[in-house]
mmCIF file of C-alpha atoms in Angstrom:
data_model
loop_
_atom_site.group_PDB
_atom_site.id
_atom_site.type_symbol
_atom_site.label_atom_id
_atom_site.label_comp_id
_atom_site.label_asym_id
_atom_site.label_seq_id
_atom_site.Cartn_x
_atom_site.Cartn_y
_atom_site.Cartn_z
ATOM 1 C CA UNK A 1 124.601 51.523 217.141
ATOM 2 C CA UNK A 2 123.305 55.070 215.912
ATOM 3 C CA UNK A 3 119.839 54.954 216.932
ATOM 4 C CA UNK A 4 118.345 57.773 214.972
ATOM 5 C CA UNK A 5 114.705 56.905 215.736
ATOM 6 C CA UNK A 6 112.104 55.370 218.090
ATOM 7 C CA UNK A 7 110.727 52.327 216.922
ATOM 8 C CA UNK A 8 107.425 49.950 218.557
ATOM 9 C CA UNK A 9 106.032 46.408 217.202
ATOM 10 C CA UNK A 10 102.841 46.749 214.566
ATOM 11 C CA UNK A 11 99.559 46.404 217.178
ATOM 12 C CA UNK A 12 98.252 44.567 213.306
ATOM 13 C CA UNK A 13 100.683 42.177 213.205
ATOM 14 C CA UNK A 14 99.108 39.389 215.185
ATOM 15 C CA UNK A 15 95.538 39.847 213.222
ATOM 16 C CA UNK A 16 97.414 39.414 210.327
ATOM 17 C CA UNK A 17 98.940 36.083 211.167
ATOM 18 C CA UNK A 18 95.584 35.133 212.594
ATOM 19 C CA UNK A 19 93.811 36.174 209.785
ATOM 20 C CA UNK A 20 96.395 34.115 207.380
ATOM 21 C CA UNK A 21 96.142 31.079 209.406
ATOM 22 C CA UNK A 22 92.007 31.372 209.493
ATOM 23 C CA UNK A 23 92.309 31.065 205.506
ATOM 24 C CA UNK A 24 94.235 27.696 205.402
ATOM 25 C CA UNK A 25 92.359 26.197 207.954
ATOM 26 C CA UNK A 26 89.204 27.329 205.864
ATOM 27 C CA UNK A 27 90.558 25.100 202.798
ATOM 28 C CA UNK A 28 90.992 22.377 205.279
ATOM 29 C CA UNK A 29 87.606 22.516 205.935
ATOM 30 C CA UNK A 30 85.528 23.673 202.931
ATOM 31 C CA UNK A 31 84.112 20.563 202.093
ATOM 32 C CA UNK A 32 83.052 19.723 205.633
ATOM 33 C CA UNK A 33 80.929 22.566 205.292
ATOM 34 C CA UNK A 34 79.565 21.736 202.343
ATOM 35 C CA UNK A 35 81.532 24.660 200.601
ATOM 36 C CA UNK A 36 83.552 24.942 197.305
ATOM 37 C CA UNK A 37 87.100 24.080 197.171
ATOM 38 C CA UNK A 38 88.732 26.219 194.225
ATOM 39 C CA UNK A 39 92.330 26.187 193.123
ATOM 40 C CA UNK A 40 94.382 28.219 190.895
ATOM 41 C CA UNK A 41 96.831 31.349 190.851
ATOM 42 C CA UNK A 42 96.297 33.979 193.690
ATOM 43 C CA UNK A 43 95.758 36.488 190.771
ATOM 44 C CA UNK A 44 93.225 34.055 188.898
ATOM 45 C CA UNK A 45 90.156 36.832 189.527
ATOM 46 C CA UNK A 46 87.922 35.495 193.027
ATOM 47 C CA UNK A 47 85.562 37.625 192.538
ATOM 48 C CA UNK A 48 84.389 35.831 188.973
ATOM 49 C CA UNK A 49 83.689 32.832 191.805
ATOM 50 C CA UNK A 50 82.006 34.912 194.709
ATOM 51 C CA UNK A 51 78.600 34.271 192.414
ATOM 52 C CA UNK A 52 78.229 30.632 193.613
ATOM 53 C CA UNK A 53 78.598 31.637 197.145
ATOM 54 C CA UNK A 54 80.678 31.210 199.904
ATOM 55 C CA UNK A 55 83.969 29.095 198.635
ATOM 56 C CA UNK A 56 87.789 28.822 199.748
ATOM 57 C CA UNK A 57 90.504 29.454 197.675
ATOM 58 C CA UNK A 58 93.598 27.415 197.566
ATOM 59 C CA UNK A 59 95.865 30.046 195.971
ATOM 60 C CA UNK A 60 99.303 27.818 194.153
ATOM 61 C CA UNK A 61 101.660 31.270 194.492
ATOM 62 C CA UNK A 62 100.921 32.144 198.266
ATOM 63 C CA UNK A 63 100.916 28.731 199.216
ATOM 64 C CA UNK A 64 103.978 27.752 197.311
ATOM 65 C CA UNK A 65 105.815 30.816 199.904
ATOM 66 C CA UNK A 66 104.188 29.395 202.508
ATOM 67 C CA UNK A 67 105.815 26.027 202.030
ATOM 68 C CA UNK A 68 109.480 27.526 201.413
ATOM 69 C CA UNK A 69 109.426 28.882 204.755
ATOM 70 C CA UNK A 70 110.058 25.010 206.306
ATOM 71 C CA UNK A 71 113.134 23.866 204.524
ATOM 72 C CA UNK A 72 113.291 20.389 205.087
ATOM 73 C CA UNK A 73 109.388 19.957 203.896
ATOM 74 C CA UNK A 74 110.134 22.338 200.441
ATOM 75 C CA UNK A 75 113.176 19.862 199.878
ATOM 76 C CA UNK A 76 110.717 16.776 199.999
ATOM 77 C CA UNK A 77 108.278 18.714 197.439
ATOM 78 C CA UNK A 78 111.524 19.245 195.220
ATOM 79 C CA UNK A 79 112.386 15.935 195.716
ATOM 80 C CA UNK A 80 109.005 14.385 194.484
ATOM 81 C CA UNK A 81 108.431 16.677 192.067
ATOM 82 C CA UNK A 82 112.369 15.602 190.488
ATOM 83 C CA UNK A 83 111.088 11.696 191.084
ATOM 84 C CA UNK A 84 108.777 12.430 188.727
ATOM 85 C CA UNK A 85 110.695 13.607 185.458
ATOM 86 C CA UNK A 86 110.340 17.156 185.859
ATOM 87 C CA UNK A 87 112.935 19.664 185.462
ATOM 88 C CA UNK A 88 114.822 21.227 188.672
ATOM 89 C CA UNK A 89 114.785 25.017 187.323
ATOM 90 C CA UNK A 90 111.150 25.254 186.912
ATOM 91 C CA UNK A 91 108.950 27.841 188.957
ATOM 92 C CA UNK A 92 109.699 26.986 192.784
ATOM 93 C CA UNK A 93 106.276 28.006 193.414
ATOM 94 C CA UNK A 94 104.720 25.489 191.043
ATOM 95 C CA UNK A 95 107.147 22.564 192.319
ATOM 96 C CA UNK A 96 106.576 22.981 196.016
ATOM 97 C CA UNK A 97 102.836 22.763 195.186
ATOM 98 C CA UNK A 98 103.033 19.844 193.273
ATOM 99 C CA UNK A 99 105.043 18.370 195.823
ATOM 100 C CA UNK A 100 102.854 18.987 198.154
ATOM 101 C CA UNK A 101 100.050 17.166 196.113
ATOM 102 C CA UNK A 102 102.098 14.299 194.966
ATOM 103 C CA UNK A 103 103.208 13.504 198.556
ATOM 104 C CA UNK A 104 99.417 14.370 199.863
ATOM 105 C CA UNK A 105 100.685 16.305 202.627
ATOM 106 C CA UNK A 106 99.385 19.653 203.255
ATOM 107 C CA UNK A 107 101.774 21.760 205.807
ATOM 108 C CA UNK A 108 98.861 23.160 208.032
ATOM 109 C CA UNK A 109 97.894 19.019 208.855
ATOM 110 C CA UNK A 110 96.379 16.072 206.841
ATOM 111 C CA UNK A 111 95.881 15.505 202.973
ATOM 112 C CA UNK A 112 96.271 17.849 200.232
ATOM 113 C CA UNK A 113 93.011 19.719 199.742
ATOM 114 C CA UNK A 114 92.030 18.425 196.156
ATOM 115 C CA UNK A 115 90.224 21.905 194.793
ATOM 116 C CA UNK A 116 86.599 21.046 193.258
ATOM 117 C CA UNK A 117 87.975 22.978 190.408
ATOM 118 C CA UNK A 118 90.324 25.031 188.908
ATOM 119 C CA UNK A 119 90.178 29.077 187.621
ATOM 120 C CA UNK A 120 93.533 29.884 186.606
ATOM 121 C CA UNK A 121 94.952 32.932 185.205
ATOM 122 C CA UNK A 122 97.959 32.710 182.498
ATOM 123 C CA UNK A 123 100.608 35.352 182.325
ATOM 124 C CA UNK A 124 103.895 33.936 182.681
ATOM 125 C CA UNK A 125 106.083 31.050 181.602
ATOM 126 C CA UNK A 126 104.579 28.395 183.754
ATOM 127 C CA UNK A 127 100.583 28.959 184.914
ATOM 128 C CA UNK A 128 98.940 27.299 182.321
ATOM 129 C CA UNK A 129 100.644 24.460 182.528
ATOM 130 C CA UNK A 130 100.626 24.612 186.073
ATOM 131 C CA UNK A 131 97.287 23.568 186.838
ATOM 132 C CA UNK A 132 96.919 21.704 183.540
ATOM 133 C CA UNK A 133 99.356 18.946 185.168
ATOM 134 C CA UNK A 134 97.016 19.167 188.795
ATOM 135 C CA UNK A 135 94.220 18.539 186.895
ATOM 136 C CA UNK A 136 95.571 15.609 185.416
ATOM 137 C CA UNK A 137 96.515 13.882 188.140
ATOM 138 C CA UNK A 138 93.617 14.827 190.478
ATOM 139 C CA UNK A 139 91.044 14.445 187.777
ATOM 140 C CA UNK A 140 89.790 18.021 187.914
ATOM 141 C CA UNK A 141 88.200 20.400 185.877
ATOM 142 C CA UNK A 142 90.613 23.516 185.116
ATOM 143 C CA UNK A 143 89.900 26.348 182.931
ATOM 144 C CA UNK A 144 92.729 29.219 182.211
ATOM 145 C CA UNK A 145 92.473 32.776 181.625
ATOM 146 C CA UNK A 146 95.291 34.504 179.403
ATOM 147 C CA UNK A 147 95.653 37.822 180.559
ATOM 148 C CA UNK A 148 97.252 40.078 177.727
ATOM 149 C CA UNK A 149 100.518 41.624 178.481
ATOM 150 C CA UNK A 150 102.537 44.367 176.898
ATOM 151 C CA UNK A 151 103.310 47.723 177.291
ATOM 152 C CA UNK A 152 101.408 49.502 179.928
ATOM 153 C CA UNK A 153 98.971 51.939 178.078
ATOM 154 C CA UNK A 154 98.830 50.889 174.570
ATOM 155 C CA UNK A 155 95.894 49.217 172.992
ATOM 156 C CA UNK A 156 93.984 49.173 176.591
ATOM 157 C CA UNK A 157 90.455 49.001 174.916
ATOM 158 C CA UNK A 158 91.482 45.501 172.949
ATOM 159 C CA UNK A 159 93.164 44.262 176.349
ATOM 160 C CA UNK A 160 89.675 44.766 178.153
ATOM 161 C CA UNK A 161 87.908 43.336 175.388
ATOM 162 C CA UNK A 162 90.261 40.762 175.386
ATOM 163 C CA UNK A 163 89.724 40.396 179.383
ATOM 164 C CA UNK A 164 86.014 40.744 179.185
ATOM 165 C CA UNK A 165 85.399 37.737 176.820
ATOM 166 C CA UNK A 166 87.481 35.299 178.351
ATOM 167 C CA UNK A 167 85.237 36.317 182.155
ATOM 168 C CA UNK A 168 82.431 36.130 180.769
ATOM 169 C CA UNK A 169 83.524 32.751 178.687
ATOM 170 C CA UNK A 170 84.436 31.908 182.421
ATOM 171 C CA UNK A 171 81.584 32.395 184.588
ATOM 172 C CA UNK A 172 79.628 30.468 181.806
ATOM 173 C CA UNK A 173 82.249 27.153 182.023
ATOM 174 C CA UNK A 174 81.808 27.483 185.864
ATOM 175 C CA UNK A 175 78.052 27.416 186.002
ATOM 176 C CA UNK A 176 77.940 24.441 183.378
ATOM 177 C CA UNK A 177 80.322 22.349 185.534
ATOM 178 C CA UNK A 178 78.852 23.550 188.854
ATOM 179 C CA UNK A 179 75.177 23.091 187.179
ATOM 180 C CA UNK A 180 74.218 26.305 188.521
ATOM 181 C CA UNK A 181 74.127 30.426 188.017
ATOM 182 C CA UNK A 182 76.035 32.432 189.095
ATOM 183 C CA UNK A 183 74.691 35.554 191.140
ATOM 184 C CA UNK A 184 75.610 38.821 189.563
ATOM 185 C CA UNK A 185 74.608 40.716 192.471
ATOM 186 C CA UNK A 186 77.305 39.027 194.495
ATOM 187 C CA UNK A 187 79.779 38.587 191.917
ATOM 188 C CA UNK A 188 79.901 42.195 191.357
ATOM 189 C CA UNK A 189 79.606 43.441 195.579
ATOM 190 C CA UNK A 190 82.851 40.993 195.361
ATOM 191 C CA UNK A 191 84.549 42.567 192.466
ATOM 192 C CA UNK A 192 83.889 46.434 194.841
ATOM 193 C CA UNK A 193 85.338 44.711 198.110
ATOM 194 C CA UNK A 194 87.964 43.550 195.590
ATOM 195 C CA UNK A 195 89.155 46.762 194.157
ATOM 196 C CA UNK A 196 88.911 48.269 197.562
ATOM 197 C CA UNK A 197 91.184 46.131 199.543
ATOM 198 C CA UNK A 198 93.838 46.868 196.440
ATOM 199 C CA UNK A 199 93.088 50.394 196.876
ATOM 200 C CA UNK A 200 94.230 50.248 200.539
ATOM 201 C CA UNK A 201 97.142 48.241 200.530
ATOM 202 C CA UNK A 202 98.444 50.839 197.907
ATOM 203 C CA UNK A 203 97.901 53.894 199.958
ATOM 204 C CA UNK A 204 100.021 51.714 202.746
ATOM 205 C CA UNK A 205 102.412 50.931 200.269
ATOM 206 C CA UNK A 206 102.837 55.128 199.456
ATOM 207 C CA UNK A 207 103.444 55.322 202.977
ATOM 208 C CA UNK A 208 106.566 53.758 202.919
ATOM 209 C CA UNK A 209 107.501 57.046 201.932
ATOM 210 C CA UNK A 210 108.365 58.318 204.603
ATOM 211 C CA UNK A 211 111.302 58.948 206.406
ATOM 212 C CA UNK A 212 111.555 57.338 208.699
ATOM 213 C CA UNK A 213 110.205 54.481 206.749
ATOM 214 C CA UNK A 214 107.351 52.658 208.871
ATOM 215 C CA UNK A 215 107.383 49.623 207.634
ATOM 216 C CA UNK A 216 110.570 46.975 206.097
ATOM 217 C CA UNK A 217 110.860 44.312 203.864
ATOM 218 C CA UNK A 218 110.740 41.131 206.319
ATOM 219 C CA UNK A 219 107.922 42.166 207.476
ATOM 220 C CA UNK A 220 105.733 43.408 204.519
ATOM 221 C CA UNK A 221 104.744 39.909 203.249
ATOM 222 C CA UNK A 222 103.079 39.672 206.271
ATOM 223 C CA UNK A 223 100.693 41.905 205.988
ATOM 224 C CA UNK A 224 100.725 41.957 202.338
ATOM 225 C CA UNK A 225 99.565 38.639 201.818
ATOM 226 C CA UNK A 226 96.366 39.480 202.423
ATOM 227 C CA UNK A 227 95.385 40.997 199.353
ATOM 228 C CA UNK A 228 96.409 38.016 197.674
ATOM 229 C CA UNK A 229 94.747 35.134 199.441
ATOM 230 C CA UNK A 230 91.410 37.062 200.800
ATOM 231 C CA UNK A 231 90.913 40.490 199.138
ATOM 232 C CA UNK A 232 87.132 39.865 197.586
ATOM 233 C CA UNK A 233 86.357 39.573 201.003
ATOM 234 C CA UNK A 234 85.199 41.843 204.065
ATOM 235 C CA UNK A 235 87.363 40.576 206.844
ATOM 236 C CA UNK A 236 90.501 41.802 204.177
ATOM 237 C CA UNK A 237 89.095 45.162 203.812
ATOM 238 C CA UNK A 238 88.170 46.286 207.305
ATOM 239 C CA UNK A 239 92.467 44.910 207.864
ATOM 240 C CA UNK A 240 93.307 47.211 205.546
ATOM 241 C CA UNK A 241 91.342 49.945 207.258
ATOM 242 C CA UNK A 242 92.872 49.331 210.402
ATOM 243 C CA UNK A 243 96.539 49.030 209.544
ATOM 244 C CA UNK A 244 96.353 52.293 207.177
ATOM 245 C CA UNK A 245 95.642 54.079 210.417
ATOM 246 C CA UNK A 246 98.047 52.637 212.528
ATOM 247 C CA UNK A 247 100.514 53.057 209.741
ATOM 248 C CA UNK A 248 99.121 56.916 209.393
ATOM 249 C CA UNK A 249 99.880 56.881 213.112
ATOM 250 C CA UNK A 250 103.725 55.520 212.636
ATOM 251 C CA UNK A 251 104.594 58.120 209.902
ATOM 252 C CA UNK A 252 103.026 61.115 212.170
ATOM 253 C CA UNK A 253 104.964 59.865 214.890
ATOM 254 C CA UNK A 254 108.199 58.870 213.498
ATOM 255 C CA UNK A 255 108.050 55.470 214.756
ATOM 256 C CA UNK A 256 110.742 53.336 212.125
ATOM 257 C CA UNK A 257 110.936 50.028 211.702
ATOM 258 C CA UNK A 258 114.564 50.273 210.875
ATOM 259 C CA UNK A 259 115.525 52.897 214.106
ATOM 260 C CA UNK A 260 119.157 53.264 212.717
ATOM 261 C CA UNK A 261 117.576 54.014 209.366
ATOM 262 C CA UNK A 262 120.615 55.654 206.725
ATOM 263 C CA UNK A 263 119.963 54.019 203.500
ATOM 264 C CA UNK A 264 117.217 52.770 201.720
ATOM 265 C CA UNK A 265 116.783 49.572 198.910
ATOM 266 C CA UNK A 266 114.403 48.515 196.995
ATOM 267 C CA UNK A 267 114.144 44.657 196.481
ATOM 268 C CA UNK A 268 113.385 43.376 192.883
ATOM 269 C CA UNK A 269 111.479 39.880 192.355
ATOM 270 C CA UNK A 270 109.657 37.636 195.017
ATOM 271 C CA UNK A 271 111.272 37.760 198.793
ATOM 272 C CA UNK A 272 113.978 35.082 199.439
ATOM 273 C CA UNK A 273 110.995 32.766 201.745
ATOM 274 C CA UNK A 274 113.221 30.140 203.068
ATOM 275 C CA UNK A 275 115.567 32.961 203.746
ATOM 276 C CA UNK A 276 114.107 36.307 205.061
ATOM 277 C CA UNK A 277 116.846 36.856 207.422
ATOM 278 C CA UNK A 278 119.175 38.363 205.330
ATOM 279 C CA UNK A 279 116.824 41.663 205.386
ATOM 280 C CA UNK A 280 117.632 41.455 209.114
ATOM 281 C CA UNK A 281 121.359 41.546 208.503
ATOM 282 C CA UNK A 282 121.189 44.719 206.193
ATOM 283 C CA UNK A 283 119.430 46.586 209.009
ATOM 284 C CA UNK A 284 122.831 46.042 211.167
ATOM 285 C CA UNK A 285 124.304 48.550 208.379
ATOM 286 C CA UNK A 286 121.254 50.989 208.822
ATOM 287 C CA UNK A 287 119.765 49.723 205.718
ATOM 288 C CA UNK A 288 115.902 49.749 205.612
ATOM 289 C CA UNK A 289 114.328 47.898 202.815
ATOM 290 C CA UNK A 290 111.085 50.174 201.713
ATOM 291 C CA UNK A 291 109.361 46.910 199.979
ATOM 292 C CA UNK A 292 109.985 45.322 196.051
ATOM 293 C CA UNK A 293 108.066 45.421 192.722
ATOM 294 C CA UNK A 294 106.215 42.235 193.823
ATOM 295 C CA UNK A 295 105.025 43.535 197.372
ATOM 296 C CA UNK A 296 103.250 46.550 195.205
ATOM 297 C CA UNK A 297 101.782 45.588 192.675
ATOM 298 C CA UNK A 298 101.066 41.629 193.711
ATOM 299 C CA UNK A 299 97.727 42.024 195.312
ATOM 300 C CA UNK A 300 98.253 45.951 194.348
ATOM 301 C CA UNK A 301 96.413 48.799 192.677
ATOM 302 C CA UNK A 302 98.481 48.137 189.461
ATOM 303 C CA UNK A 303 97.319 45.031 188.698
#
């Protein structure tokens, strides 16, 4: 092998599995602690819930990915969700989920966690529809959220405005089926701890830059992931914090991820879960993969 540069293990990367794990074990036990259960889309806006206090989030996308990474458990979800009249080509995401709640079997140990409600943002094919068939069969409340696409930069003001309503339409539906207000001082500390944790998993992102590149593809999602399930709250932020250093430290350094680093990809859509190995086999040609569209702006400053 050319070995072109040193490379070391990320000190982060254990806090970041820890700090994964601590969220699913946190919708396990929500309701022993006499806290809110919520479901919906990893994008669906926490902070709009932070207002009724401390709640954990059951997020459909994230925990889709995190049951395609056992195989033989995904292909029992598909298999349910087929049992049950629905089509084989729809969202993976969506079917491993409802798998997962039609065979009551969450991957982390015991039942499916059925959400106290749902907040659900629509933007693509499948969302609103999504939870509309969980809360049918767990008798749930759900309310959705279209977010207004387009091009990027034209007719922003009627976008917000758009946006704007529909929250505040939102936080009004919650407190009437949670018969209680919502705390604007919290909601809106959230929405800062929010924006910040996006802020700093972009300037890690720009990193990537570099040459040689610190981080790679496998192992982005990792760390990544973060933003998605937990980025209203502290614990994601001070992550962030800590891993931009490190990561500061790598590019200063030169410490790779890929040492025999020669070309560099981009990877377009959501990573291959069930199959992140083949990012392993391009690094045997020197071929680091810098991160995708959905690793930057999922959980990212663009969105």
């Amino acid at each position: 092998k050319d070995i072109r540069y040193k490379t070391a293990p990320l000190k982060s990367w254990n806090k970041a599995r820890e700090l994964r794990l601590h969220h699913y074990k946190e919708i396990q036990e929500a309701h022993d602690k006499g806290e809110l259960l919520v479901g919906g889309s990893v994008q669906a806006f926490p902070s709009l819930i932070a207002g009724f206090g401390n709640y954990a989030h059951l997020g459909g996308e994230a925990y889709g990915a995190t049951i395609a990474t056992d195989p033989d458990f995904a292909l029992k979800c598909a298999e349910a969700v087929e049992a049950r009249g629905y089509a084989r080509d729809l969202c993976s995401y969506m079917r491993n989920y409802w798998g997962s709640m039609f065979l009551d079997r969450y991957p982390f140990g015991g039942k499916f966690p059925k959400p106290d409600f749902i907040l659900q943002l629509h933007f693509c094919d499948t969302h609103g529809k999504w939870y509309q068939v969980v809360s049918d069969y767990l008798g749930i409340p759900y309310k959705v959220i279209e977010f207004p696409t387009g091009a990027w930069g034209q007719r922003e003001e009627l976008k917000l405005e758009y946006l704007a309503t529909q929250f505040n339409d939102a936080v009004e539906w919650m407190e009437k089926t949670l018969g209680r207000k919502s705390d604007d001082g919290i909601m809106i500390e959230s929405i800062k701890t929010e924006f910040l944790s996006q802020s700093l998993w972009g300037e890690i992102a720009l990193l990537n830059q570099a040459i040689p590149a610190p981080l790679d593809q496998k192992s982005m999602p990792t760390l990544h992931v973060l933003a998605v399930l937990m980025r209203h709250e502290k614990e994601c932020v001070d992550f962030y914090k800590e891993l931009l250093e490190e990561v500061k430290e790598r590019v200063a350094l030169k410490i790779a991820a890929v040492p025999t680093e020669r070309l560099r990809l981009l990877h377009d859509g959501q990573p291959p879960w069930s199959f992140l190995e083949i990012f392993r086999y391009l690094e045997k040609f020197g071929v680091a993969v810098v991160g995708s569209h959905y690793l930057f702006y999922l959980g990212g400053t663009l969105w």
